[in-house]
Coordinates of C-alpha atoms in Angstrom, one line a residue:
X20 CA 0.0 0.0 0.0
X21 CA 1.2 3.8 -0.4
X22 CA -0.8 6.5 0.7
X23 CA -2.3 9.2 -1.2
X24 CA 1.2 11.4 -1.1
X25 CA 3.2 9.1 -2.7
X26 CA 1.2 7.5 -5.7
X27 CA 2.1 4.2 -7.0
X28 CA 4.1 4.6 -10.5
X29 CA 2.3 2.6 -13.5
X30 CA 4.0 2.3 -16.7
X31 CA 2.5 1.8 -19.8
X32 CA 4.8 0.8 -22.5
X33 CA 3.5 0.7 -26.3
X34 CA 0.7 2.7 -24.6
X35 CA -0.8 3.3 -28.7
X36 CA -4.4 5.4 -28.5
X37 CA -4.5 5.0 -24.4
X38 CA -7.0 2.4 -24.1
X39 CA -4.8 1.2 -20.6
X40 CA -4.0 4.9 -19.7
X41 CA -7.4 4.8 -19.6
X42 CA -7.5 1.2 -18.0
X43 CA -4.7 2.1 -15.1
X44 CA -6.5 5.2 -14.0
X45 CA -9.9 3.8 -13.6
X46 CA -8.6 1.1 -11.6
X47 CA -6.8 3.3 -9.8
X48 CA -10.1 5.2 -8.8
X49 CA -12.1 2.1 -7.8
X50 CA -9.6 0.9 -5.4
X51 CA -8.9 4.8 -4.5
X52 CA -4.9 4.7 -4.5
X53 CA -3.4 7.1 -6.4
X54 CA -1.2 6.4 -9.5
X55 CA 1.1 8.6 -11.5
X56 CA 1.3 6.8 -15.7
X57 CA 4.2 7.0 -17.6
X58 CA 2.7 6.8 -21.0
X59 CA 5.2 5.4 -23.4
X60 CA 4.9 5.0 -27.5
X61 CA 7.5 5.3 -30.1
X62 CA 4.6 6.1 -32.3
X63 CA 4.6 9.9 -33.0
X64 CA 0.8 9.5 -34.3
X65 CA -0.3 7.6 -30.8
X66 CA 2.2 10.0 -28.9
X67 CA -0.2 13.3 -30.4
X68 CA -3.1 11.4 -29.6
X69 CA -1.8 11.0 -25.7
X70 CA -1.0 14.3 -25.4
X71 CA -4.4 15.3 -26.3
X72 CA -6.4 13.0 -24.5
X73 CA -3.8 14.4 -21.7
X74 CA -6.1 17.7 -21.6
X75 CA -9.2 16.7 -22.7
X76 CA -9.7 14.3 -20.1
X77 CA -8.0 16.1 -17.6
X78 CA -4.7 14.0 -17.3
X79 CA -2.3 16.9 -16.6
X80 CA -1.3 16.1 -13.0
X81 CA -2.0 12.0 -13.3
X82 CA -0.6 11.0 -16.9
X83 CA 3.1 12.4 -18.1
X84 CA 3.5 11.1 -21.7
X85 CA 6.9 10.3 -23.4
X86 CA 7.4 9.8 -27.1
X87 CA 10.8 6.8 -26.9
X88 CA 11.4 3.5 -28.0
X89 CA 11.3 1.2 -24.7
X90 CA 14.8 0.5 -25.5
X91 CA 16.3 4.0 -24.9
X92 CA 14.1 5.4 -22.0
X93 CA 15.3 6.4 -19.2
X94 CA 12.8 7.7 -16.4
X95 CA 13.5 9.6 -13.6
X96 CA 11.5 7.0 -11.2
X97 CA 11.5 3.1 -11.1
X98 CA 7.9 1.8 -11.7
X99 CA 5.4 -0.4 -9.4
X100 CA 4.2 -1.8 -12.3
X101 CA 4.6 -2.7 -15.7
X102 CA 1.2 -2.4 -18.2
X103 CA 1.9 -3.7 -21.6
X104 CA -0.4 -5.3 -24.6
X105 CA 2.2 -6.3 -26.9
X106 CA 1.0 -10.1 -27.9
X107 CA 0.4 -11.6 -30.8
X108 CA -1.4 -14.6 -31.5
X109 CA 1.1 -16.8 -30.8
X110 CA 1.8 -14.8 -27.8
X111 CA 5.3 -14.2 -28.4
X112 CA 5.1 -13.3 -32.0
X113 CA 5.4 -9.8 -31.8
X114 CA 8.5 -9.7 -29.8
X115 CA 6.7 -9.2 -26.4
X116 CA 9.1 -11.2 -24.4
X117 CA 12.2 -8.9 -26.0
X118 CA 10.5 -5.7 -25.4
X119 CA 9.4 -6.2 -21.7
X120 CA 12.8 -7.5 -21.2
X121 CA 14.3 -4.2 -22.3
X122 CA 11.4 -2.8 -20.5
X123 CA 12.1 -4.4 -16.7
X124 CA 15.1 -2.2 -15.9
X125 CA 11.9 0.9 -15.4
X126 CA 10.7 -1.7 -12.5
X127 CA 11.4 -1.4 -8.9
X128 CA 13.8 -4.2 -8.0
X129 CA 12.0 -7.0 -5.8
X130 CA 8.8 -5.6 -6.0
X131 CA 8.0 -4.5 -9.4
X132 CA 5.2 -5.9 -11.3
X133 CA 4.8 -6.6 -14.8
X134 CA 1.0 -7.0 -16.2
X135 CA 0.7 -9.3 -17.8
X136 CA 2.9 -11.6 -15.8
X137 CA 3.3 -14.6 -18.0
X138 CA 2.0 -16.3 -21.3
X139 CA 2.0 -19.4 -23.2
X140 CA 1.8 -20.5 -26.4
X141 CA -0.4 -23.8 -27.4
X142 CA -0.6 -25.1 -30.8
X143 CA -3.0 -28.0 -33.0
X144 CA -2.9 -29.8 -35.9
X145 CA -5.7 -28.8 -38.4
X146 CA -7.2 -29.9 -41.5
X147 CA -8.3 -27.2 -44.0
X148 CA -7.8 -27.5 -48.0
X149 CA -9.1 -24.3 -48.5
X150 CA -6.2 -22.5 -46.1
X151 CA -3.8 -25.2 -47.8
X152 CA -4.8 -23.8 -51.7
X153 CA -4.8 -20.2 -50.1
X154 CA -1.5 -20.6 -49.4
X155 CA -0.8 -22.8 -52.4
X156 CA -1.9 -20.0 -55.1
X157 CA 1.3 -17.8 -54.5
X158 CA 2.7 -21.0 -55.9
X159 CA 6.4 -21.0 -54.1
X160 CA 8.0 -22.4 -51.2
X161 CA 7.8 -18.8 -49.1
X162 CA 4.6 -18.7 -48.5
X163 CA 4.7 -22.1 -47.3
X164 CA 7.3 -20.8 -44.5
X165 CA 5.2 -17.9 -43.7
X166 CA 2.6 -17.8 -40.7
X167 CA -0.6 -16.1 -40.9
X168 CA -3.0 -14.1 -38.6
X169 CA -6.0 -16.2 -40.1
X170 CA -10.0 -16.2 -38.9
X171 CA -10.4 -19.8 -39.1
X172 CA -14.0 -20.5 -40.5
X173 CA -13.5 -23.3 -42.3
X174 CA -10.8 -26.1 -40.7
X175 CA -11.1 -29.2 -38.5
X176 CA -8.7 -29.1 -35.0
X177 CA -7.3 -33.2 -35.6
X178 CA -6.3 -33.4 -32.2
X179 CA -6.9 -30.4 -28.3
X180 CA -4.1 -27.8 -28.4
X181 CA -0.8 -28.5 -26.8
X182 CA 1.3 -26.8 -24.9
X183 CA 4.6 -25.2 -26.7
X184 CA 6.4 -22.3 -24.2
X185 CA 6.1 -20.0 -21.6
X186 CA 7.3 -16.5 -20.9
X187 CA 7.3 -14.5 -17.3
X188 CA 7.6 -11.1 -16.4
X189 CA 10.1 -9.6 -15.2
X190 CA 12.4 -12.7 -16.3
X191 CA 15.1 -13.0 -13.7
X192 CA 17.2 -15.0 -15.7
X193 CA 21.0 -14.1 -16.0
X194 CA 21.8 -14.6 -19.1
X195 CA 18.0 -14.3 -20.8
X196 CA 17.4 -16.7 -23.3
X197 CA 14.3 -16.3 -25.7
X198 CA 15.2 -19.4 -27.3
X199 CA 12.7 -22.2 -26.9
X200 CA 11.8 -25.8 -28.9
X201 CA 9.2 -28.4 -28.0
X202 CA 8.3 -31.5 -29.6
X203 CA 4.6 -32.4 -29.4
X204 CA 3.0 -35.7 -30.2
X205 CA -0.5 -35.2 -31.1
X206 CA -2.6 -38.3 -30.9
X207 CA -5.6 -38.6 -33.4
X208 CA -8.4 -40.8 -33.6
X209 CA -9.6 -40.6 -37.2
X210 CA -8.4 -40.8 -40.8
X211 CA -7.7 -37.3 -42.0
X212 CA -5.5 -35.0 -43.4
X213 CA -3.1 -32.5 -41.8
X214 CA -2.0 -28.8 -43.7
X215 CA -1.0 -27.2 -41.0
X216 CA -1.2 -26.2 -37.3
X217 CA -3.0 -23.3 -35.3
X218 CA -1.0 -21.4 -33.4
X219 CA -2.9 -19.6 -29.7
X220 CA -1.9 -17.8 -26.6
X221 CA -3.2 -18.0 -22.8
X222 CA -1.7 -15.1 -21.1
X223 CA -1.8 -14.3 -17.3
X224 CA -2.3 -10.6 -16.7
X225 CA -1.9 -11.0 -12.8
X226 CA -3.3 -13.4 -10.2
X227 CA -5.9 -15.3 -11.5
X228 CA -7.2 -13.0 -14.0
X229 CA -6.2 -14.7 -17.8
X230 CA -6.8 -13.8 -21.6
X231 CA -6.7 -16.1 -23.6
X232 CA -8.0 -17.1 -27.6
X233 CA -7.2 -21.2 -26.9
X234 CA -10.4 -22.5 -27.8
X235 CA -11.5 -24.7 -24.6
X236 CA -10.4 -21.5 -22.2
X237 CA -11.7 -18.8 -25.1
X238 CA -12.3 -15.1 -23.0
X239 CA -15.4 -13.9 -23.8
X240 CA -15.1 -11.1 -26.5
X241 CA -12.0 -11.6 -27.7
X242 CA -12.1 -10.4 -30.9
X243 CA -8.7 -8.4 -31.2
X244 CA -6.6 -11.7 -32.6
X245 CA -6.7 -14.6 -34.6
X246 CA -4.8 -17.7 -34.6
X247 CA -1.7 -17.8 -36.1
X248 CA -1.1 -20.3 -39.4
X249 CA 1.8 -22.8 -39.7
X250 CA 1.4 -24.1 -42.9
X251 CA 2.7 -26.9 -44.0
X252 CA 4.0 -27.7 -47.4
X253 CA 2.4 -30.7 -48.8
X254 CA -1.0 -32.1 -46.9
X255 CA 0.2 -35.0 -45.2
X256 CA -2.4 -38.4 -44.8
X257 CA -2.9 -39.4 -41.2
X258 CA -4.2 -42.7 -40.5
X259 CA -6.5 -43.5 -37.8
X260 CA -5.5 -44.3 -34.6
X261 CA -1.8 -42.6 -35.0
X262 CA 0.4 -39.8 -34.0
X263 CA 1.3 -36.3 -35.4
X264 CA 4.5 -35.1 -34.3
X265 CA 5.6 -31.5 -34.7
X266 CA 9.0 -30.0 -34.0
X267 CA 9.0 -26.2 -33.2
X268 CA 11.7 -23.9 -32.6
X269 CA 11.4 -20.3 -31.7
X270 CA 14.5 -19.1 -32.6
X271 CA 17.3 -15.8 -32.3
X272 CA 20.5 -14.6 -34.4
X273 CA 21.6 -12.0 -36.4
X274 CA 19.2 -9.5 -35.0
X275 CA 16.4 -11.6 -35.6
X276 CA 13.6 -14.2 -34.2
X277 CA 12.0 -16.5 -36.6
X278 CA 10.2 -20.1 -35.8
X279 CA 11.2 -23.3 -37.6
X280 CA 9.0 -26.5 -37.8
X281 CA 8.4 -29.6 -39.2
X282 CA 7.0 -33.1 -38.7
X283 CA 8.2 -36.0 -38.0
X284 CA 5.1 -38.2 -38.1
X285 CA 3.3 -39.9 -39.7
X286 CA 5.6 -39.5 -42.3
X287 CA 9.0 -36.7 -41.8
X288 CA 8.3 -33.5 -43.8
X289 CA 11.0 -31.1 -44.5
X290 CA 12.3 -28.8 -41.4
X291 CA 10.4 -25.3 -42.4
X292 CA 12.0 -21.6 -42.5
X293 CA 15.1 -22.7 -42.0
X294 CA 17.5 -19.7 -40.4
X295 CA 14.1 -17.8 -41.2
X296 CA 15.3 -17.8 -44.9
X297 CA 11.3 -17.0 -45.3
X298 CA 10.2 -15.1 -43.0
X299 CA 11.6 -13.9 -39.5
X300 CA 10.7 -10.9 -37.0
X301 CA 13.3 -7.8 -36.9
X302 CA 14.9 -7.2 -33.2

């Protein structure tokens, strides 16, 4: 607890139109203890947006507003808490756990919170020919090695969502490693055909409280991502009664993080997006 003369410090970091400015201070008035926001963006559009929404909804002595990347910030105070919405559908396909890890150093040692405070990626096979000749109509191997933010109308889940990884906030690790791999053995019961898998996130924001787009924990109202698409390039037969294995990698180097992937059964496809030759994230 702090009392009213020394206000807890929030920090929002990629803090975009203000929707958890908005969030921090509101929560801040139910439970009646005072905050002071840090609100960060390296966007100059979201920045001019902040600073307006700074007068008209009478921010001046609550909200201070800083146009930086995370990466070169340095404020004057150490925060109480973290507030960041930087996942993807994958969770950690938008660089979330390399940002907030540049980010941590604004915390208060010990006791600094980050929101969210962990999330995990899960991931199922799927059938769907008409994802596979999406993907097949740019007619070369890239697209293949690409993912996709896809609405899945039409595609059958062959077997429940695994888990793959999990980042946490702040990560105390000495050295960090954003590295991961996981091998998943997906059992499924009927004759069918794999193209791909679906890619989902269940993230902790704090405590109990969780969003997530994984279908059998779906949060109401969720409409703000899609799975992500792993193709794969030729649809592979699975027989009843067997076992799809998938090998994923996230993985770093030369100032970039790509995934890799490939199965190994029923039959061993080739390894996909090898050193992100396809398609990789810039650092």
């Amino acid at each position: 607890g702090g009392d009213n003369s020394t206000p807890f410090i929030v920090m929002v970091v990629g803090a975009g139109r203000g929707p958890l400015v908005r969030a921090s201070l509101r929560a801040s008035e139910r439970s009646d203890i005072a905050i002071f926001v840090y609100a960060l963006d390296k966007n100059p559009n979201a920045v001019v947006t902040l600073r307006n929404m700074r007068i008209t909804e009478n921010w001046l002595e609550k909200v201070e507003v800083v146009h930086s990347d995370m990466r070169d910030f340095n404020p004057p105070v150490k925060a109480d808490i973290l507030v960041s919405e930087l996942l993807g559908s994958f969770g950690d396909n938008e660089l979330s756990p390399e940002c907030l890890d540049g980010a941590q150093r604004f915390l208060k040692p010990d006791t600094g919170i980050s929101v969210p405070v962990s999330y995990t990626s899960f991931i199922a096979p799927i059938s769907s020919s008409k994802l596979h000749q999406e993907v097949k109509a740019y007619n070369d191997v890239k697209h293949f090695e690409t993912t996709y933010v896809v609405k899945m109308h039409q595609h059958k889940v062959l077997s429940e969502a695994q888990e793959c990884w999990t980042f946490e906030h702040p990560n105390l690790d000495t050295p960090i490693d954003n590295t991961r791999q996981c091998t998943l053995k997906f059992d499924v019961t009927r004759a069918s055909c794999l193209h791909g898998f679906a890619g989902y996130f269940d993230c902790k924001l704090y405590g109990d409280v969780h969003i997530s787009i994984l279908p059998r924990t779906f949060s109401t109202g969720m409409f703000s991502w899609f799975p992500l698409l792993f193709p794969i390039r030729g649809p592979m037969y699975v027989p009843a009664g067997s076992q799809i294995e998938l090998q994923l990698s996230r993985c770093i180097g030369n100032g970039k993080v790509w995934y890799e992937w490939a199965v190994s059964s029923p039959s061993v496809g080739p390894v996909n997006n090898v050193n992100g030759r396809s398609f990789s994230i810039g650092l």
